[in-house]
PDB file of C-alpha atoms and ligand atoms in Angstrom:
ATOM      1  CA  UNK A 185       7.757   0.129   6.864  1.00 58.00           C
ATOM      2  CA  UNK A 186       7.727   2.372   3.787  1.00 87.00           C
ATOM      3  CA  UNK A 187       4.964   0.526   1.694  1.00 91.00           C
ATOM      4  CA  UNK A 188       2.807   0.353   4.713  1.00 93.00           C
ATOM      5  CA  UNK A 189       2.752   4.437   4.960  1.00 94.00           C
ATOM      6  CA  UNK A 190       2.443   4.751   1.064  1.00 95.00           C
ATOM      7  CA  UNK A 191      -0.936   2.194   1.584  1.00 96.00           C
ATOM      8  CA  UNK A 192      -1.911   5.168   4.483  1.00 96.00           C
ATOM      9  CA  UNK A 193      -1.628   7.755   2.209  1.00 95.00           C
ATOM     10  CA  UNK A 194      -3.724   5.967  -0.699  1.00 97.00           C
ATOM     11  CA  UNK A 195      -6.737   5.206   1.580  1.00 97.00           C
ATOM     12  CA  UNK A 196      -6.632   9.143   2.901  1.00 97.00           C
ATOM     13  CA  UNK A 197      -6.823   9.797  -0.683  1.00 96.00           C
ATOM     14  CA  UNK A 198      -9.617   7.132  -1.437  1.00 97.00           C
ATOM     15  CA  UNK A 199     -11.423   8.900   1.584  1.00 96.00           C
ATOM     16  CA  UNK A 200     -11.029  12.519   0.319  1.00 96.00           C
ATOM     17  CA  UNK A 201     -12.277  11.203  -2.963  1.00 94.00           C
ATOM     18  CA  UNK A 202     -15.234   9.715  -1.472  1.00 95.00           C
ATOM     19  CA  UNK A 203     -16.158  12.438   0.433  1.00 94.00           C
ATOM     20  CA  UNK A 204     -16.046  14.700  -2.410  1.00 95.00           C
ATOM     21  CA  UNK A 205     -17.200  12.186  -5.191  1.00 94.00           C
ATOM     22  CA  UNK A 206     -20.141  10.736  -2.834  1.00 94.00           C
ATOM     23  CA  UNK A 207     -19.300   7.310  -3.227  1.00 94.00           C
ATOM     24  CA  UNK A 208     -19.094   4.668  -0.144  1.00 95.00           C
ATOM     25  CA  UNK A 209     -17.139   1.356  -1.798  1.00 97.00           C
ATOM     26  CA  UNK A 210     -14.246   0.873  -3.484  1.00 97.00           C
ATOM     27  CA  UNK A 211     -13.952  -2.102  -5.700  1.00 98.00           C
ATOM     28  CA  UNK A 212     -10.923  -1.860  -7.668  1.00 98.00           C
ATOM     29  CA  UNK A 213      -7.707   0.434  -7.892  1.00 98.00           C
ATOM     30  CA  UNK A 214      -5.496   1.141 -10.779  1.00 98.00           C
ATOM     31  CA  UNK A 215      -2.288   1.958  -9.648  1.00 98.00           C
ATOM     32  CA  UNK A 216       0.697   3.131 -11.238  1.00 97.00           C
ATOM     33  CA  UNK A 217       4.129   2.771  -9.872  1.00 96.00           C
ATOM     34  CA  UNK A 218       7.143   3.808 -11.578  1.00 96.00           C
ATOM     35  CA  UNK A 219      10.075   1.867 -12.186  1.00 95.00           C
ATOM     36  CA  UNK A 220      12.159   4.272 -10.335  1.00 96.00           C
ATOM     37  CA  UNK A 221       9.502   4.934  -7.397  1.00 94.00           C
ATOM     38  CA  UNK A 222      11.496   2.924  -4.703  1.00 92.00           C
ATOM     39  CA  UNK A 223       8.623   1.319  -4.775  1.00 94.00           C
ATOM     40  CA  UNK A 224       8.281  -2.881  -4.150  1.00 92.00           C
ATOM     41  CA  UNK A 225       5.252  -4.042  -5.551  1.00 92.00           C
ATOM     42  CA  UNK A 226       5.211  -7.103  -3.647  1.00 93.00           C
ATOM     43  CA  UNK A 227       5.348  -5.314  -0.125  1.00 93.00           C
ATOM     44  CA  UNK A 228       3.051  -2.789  -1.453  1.00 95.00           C
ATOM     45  CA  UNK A 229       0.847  -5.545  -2.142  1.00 94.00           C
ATOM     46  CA  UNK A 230       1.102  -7.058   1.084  1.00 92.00           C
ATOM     47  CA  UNK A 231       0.040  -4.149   2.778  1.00 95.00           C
ATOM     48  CA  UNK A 232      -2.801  -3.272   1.337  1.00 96.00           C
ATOM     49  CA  UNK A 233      -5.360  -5.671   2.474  1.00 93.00           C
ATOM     50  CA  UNK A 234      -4.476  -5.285   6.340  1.00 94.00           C
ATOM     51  CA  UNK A 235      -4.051  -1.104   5.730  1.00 96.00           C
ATOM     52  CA  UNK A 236      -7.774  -1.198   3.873  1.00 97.00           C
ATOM     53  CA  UNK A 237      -9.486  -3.632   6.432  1.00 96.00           C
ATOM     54  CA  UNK A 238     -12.756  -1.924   7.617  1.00 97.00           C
ATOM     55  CA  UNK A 239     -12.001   0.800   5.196  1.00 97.00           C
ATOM     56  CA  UNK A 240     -14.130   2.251   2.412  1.00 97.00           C
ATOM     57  CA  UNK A 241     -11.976   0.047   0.010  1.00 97.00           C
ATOM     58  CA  UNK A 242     -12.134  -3.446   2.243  1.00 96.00           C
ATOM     59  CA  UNK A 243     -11.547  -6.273  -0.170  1.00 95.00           C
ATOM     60  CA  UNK A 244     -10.771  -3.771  -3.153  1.00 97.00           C
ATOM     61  CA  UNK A 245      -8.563  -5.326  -6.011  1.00 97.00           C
ATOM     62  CA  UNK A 246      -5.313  -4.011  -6.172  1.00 97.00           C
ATOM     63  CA  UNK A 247      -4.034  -3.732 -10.149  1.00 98.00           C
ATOM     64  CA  UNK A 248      -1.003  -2.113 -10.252  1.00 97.00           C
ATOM     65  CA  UNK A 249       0.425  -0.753 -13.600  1.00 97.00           C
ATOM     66  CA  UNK A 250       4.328  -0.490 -14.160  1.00 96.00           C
ATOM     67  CA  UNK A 251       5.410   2.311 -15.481  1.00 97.00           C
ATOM     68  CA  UNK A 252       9.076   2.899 -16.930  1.00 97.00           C
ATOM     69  CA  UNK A 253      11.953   4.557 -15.968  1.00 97.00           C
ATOM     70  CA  UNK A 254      12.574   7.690 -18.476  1.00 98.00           C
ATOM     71  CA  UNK A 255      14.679  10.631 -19.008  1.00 98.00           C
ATOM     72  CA  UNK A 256      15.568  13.249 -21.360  1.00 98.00           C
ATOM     73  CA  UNK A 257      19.590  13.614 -22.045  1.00 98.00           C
ATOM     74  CA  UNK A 258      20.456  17.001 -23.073  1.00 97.00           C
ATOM     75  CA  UNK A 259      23.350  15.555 -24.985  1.00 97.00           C
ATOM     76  CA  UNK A 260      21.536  13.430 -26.787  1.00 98.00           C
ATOM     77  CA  UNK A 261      18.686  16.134 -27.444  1.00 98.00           C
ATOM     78  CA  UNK A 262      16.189  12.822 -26.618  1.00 98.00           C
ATOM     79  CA  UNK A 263      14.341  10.886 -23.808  1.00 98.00           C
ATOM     80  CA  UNK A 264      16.087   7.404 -23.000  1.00 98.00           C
ATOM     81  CA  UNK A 265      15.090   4.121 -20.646  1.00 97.00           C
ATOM     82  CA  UNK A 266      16.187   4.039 -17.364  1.00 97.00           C
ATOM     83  CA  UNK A 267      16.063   1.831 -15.084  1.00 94.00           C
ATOM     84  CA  UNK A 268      17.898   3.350 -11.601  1.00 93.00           C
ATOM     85  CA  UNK A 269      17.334   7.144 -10.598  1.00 91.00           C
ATOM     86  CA  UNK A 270      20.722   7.460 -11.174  1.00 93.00           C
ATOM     87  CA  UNK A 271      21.956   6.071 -14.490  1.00 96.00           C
ATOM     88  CA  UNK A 272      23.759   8.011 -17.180  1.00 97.00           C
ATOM     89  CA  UNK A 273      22.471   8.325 -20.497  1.00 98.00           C
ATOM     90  CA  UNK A 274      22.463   4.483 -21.772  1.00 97.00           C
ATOM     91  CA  UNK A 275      23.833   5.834 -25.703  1.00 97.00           C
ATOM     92  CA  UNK A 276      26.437   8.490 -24.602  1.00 98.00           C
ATOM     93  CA  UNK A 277      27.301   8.231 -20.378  1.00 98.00           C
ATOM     94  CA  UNK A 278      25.970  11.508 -20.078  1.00 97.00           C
ATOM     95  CA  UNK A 279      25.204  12.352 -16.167  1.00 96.00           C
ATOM     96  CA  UNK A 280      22.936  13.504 -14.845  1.00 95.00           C
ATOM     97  CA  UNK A 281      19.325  13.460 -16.377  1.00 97.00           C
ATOM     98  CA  UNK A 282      16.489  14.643 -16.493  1.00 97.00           C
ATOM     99  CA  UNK A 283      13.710  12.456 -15.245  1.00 97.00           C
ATOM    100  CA  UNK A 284      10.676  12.564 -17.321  1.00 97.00           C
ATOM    101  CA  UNK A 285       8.862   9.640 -16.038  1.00 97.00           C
ATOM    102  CA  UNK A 286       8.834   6.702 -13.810  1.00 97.00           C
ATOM    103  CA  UNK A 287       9.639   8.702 -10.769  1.00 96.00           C
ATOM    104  CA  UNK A 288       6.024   8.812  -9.035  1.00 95.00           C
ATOM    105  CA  UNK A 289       3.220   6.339  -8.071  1.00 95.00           C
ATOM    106  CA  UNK A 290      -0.257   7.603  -8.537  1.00 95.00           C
ATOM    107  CA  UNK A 291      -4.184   6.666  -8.350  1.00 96.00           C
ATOM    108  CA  UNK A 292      -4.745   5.936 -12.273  1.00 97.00           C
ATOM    109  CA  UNK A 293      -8.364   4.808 -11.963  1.00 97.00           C
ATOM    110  CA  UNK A 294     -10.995   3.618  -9.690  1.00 96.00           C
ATOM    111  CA  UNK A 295     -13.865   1.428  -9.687  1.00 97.00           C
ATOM    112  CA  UNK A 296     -16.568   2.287  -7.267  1.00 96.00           C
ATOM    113  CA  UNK A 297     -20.129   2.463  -6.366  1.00 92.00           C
TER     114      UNK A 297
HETATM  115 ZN1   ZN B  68      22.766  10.714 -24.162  1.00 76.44          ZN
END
């Protein structure tokens, strides 16, 4: 399951961070996913709790931030919404683009102590 894996990788990160930031609890996590991630929020969701069980961020809240689908069209000399990785230029069908942003999900902020 590809949301399970993606939780995995977070609390690696969390850990690295704590190591290095010298903090033992996590309370709450920011997290941004773009619109054009392939990430479901729901499933993401879902598997948090049972990936951060016994973990540094047990019972942490979960925010996560939508972020949306962008990208620059060279034709249009401009950055347009997108809402699929693939989409031509919603003004003028030009193909392909340039994403700008909306492509990644990232650790935005942390609450911890
Ligand atoms: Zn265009």
């Amino acid at each position: 399951m590809h949301e399970m894996s993606l939780c995995e990788n977070i609390l690696q990160t969390l850990q690295q961070q704590a190591n290095a930031q010298q903090y033992s609890k996590v309370k709450t996590i920011w997290l941004e996913i773009g619109e054009l991630a392939g990430v479901e929020a729901d499933a993401l969701r879902f598997s948090f709790d049972s990936v951060m069980q016994d973990s540094i961020a047990d019972q942490a809240r979960l925010e996560i931030i939508d972020i949306a689908g962008q990208a620059y069209c060279s034709h249009c000399a401009k950055n347009v919404p997108i809402q699929q990785r693939y989409d031509a230029c919603p003004e003028c069908g030009h193909f392909p683009l340039q994403i700008v942003a909306g492509d990644q999900m990232r650790i935005k902020q942390l609450e911890v102590e």
